[in-house]
mmCIF file of the C-alpha atoms, coordinates in Angstrom:
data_MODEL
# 
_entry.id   MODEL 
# 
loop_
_atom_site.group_PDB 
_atom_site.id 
_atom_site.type_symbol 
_atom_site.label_atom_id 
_atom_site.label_alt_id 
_atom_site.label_comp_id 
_atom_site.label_asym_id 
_atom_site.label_entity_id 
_atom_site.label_seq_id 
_atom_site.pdbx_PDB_ins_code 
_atom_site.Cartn_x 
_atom_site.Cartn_y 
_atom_site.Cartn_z 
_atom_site.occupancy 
_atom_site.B_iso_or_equiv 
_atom_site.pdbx_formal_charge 
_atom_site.auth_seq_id 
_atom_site.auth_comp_id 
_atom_site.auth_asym_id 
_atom_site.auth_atom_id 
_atom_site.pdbx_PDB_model_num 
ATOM 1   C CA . UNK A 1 1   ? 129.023 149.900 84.605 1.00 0.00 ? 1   UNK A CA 1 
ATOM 2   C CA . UNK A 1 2   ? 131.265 147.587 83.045 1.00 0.00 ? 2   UNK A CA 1 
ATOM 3   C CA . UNK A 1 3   ? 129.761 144.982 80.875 1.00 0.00 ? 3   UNK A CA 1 
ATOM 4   C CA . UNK A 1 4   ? 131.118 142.047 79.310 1.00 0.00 ? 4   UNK A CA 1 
ATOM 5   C CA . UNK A 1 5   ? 129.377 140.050 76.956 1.00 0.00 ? 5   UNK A CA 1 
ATOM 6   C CA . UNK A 1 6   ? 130.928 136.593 75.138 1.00 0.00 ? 6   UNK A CA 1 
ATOM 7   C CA . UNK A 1 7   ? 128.449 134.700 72.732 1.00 0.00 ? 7   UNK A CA 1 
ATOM 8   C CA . UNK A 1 8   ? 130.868 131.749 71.674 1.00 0.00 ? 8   UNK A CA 1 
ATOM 9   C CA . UNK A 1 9   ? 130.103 128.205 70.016 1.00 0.00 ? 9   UNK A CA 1 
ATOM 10  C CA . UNK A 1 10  ? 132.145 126.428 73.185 1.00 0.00 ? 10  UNK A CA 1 
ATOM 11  C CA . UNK A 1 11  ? 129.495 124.514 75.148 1.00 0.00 ? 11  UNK A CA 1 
ATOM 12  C CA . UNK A 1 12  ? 127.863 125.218 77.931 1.00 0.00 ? 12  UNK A CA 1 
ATOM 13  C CA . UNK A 1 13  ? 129.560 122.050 79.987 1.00 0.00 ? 13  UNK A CA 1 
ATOM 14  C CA . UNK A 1 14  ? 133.339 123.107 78.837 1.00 0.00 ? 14  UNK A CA 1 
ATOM 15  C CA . UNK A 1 15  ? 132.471 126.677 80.875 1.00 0.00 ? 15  UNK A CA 1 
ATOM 16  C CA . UNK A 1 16  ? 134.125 126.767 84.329 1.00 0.00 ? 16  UNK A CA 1 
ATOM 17  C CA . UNK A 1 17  ? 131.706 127.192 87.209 1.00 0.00 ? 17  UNK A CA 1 
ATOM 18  C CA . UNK A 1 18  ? 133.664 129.911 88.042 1.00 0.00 ? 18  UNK A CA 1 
ATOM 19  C CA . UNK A 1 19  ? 134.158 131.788 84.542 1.00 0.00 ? 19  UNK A CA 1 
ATOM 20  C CA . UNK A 1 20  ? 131.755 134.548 85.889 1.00 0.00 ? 20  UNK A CA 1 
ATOM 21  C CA . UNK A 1 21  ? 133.559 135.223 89.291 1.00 0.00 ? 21  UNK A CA 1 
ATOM 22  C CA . UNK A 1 22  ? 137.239 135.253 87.415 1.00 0.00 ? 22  UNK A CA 1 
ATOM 23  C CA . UNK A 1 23  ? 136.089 137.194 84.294 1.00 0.00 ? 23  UNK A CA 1 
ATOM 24  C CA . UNK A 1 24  ? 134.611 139.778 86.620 1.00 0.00 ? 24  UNK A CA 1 
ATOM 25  C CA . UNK A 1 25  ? 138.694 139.542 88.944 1.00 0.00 ? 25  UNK A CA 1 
ATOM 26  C CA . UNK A 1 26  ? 140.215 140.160 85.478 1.00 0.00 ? 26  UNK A CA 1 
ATOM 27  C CA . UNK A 1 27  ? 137.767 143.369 84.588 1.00 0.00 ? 27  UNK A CA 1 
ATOM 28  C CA . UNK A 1 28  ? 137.989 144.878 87.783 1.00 0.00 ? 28  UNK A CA 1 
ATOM 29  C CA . UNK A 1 29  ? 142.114 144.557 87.903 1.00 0.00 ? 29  UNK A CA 1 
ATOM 30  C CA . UNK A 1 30  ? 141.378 145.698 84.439 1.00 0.00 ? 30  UNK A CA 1 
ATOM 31  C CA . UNK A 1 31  ? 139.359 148.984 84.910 1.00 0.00 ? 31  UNK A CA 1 
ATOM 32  C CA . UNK A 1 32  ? 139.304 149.754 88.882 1.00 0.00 ? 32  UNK A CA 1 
ATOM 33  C CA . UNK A 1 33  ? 135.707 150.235 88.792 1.00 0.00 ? 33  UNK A CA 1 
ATOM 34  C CA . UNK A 1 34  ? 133.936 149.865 91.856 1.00 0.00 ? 34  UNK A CA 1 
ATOM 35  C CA . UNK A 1 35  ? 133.444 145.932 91.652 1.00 0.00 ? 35  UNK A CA 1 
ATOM 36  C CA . UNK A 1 36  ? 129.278 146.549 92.620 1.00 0.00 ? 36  UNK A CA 1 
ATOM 37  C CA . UNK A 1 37  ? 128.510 148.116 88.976 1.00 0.00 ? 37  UNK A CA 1 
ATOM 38  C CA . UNK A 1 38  ? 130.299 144.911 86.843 1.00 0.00 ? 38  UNK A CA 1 
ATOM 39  C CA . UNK A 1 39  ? 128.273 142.416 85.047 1.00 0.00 ? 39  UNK A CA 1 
ATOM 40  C CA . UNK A 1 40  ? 129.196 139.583 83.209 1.00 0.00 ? 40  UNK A CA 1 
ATOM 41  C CA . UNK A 1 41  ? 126.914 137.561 79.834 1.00 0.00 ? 41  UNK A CA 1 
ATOM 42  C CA . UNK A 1 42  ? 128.094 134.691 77.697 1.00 0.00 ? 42  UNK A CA 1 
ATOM 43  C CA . UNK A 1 43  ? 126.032 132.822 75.554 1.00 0.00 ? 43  UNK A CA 1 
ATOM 44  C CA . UNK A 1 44  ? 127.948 129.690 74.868 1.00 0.00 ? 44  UNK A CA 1 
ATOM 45  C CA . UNK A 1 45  ? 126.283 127.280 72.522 1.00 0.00 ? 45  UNK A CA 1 
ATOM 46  C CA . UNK A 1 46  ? 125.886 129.249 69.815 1.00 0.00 ? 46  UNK A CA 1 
ATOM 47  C CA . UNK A 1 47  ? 125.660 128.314 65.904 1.00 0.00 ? 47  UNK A CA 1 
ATOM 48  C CA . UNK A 1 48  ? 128.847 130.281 64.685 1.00 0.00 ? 48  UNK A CA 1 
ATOM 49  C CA . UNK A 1 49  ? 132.091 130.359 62.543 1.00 0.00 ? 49  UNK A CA 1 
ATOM 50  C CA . UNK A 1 50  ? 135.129 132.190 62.346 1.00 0.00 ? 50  UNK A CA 1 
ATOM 51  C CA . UNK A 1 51  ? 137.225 132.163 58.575 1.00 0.00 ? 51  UNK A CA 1 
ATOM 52  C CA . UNK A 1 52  ? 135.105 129.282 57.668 1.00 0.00 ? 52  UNK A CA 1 
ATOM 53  C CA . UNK A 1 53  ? 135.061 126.895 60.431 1.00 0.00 ? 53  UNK A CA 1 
ATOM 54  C CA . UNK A 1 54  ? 133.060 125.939 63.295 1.00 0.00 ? 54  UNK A CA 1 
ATOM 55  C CA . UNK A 1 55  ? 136.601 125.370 65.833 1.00 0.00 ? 55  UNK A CA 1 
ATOM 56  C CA . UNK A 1 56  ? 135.865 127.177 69.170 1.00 0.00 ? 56  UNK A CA 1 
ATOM 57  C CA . UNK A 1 57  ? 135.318 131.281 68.293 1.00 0.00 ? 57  UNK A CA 1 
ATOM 58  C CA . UNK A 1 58  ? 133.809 133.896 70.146 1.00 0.00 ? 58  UNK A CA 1 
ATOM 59  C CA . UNK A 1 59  ? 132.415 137.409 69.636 1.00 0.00 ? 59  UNK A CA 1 
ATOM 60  C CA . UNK A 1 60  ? 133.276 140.024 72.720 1.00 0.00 ? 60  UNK A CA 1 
ATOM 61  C CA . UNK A 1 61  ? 131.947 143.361 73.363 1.00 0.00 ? 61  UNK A CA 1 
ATOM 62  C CA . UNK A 1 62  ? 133.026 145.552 76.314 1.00 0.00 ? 62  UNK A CA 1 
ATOM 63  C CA . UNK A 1 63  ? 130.537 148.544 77.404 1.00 0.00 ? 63  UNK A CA 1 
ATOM 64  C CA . UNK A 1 64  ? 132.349 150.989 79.946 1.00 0.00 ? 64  UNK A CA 1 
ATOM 65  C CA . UNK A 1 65  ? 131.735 154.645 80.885 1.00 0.00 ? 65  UNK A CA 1 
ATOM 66  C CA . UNK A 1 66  ? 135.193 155.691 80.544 1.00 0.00 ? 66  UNK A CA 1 
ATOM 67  C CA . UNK A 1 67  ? 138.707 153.486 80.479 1.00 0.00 ? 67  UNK A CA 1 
ATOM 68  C CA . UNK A 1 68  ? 138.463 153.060 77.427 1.00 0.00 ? 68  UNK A CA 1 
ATOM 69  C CA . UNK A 1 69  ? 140.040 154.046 74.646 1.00 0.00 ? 69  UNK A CA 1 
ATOM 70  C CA . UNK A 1 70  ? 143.040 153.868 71.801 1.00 0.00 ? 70  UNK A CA 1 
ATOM 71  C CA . UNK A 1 71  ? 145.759 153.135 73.818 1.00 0.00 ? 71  UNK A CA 1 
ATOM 72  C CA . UNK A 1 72  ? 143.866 151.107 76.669 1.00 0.00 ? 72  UNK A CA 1 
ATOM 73  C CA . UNK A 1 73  ? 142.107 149.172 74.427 1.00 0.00 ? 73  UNK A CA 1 
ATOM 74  C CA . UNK A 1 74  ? 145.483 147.663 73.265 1.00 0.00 ? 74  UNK A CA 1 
ATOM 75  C CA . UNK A 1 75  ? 146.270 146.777 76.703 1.00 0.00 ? 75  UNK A CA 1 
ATOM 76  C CA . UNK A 1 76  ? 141.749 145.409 77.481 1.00 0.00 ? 76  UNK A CA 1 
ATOM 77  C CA . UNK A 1 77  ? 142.443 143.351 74.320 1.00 0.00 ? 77  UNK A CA 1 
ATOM 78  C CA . UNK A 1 78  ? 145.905 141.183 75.371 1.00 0.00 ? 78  UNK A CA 1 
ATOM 79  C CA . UNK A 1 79  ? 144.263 140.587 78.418 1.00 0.00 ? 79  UNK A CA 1 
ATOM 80  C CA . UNK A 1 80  ? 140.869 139.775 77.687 1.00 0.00 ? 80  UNK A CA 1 
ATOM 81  C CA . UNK A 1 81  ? 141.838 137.442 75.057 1.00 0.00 ? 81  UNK A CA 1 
ATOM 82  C CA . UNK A 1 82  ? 144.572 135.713 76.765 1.00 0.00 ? 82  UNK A CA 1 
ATOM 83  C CA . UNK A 1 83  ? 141.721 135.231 80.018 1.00 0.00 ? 83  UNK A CA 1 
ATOM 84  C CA . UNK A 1 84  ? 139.306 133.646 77.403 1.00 0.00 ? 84  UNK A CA 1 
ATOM 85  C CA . UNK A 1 85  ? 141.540 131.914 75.168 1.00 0.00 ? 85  UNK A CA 1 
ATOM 86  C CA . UNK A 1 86  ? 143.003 130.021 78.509 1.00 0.00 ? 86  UNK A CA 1 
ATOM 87  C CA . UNK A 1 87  ? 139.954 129.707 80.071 1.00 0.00 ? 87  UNK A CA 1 
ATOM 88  C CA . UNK A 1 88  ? 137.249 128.650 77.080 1.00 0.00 ? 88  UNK A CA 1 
ATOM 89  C CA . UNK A 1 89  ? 139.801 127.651 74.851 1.00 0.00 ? 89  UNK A CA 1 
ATOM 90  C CA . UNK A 1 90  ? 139.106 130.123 72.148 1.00 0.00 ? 90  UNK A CA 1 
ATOM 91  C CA . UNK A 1 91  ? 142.300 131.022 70.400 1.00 0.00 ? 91  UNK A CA 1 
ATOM 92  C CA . UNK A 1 92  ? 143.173 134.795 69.725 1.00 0.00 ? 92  UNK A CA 1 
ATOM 93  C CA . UNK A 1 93  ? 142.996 134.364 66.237 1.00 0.00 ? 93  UNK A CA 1 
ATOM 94  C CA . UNK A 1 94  ? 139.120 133.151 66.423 1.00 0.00 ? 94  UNK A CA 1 
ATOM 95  C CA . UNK A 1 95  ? 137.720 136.257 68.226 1.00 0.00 ? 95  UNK A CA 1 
ATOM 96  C CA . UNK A 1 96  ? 136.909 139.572 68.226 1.00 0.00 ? 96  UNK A CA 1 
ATOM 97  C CA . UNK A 1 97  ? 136.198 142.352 71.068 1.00 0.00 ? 97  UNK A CA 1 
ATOM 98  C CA . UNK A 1 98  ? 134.394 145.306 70.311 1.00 0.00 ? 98  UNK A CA 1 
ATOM 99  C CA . UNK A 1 99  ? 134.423 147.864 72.875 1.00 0.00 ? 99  UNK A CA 1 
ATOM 100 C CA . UNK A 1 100 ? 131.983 150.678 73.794 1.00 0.00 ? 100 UNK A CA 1 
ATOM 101 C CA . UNK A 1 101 ? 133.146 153.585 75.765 1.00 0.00 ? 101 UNK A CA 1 
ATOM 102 C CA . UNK A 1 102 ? 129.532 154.514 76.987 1.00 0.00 ? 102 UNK A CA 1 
ATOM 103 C CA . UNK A 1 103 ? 128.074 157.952 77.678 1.00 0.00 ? 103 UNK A CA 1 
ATOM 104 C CA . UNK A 1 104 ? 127.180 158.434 81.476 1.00 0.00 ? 104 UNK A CA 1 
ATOM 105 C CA . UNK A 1 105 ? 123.494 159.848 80.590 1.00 0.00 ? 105 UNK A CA 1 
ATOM 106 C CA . UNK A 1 106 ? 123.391 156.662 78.051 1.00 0.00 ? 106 UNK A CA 1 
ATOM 107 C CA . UNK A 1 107 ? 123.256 154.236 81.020 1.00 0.00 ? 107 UNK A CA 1 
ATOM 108 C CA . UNK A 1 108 ? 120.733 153.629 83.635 1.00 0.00 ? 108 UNK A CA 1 
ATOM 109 C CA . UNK A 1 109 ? 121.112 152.021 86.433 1.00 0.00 ? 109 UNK A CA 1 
ATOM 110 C CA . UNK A 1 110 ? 119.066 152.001 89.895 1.00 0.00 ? 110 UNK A CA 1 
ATOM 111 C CA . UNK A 1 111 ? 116.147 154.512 88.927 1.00 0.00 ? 111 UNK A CA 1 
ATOM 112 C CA . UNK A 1 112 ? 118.315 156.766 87.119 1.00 0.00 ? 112 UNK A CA 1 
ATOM 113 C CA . UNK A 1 113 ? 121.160 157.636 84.673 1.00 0.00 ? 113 UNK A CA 1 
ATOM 114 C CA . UNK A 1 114 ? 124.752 157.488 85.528 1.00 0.00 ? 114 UNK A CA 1 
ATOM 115 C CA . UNK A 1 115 ? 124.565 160.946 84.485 1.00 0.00 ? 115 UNK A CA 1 
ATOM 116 C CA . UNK A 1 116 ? 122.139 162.288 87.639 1.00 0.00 ? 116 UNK A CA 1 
# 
């Protein structure tokens, strides 16, 4: 149940068409989760700063059940970054990704928990 979710001040019209299609290629190379449970949010547009300024920035959180953690998270943040900093041109520096290893009875999904 991977889920990515980007709320960034770039503009809706400076988002590739296919930003949802590659950001979903890089977190299933990422995590190896069956590519049917992955979904993928941003909310570009947004009223926001980073260390004072209004340049491009975005906020990232990545929910999971499981892969993630101290030393994977090292390796999720290098390559989330460098997909959105090359693709929205936020810069590393102007983000931050918050990730959330998710408990399997915490999700639902299809009538039931991930848990049942």
């Amino acid at each position: 149940m991977p889920v990515l979710s980007i709320r960034t001040n770039v503009s809706k019209d400076k988002i590739p068409d296919d930003f949802l299609t590659t950001s979903t290629d890089v977190l299933f190379k990422m995590l190896g989760k069956p590519r049917q449970y992955y979904a993928v949010h941003i909310l570009p547009d947004q009223m926001m700063s980073f260390s004072g300024t209004t340049e491009p920035c975005a906020l990232v959180s990545l929910g999971c059940i499981g892969k993630l953690g101290l030393e994977e998270n090292k390796g999720h943040t290098k390559t989330l970054m460098e997909h959105i900093q090359s693709t929205l041109g936020v810069e590393p520096t102007r983000m931050y990704i918050s990730f959330n290893n998710e408990r399997e009875q915490d999700v639902g999904y299809n009538m039931k928990t991930f848990a049942e």
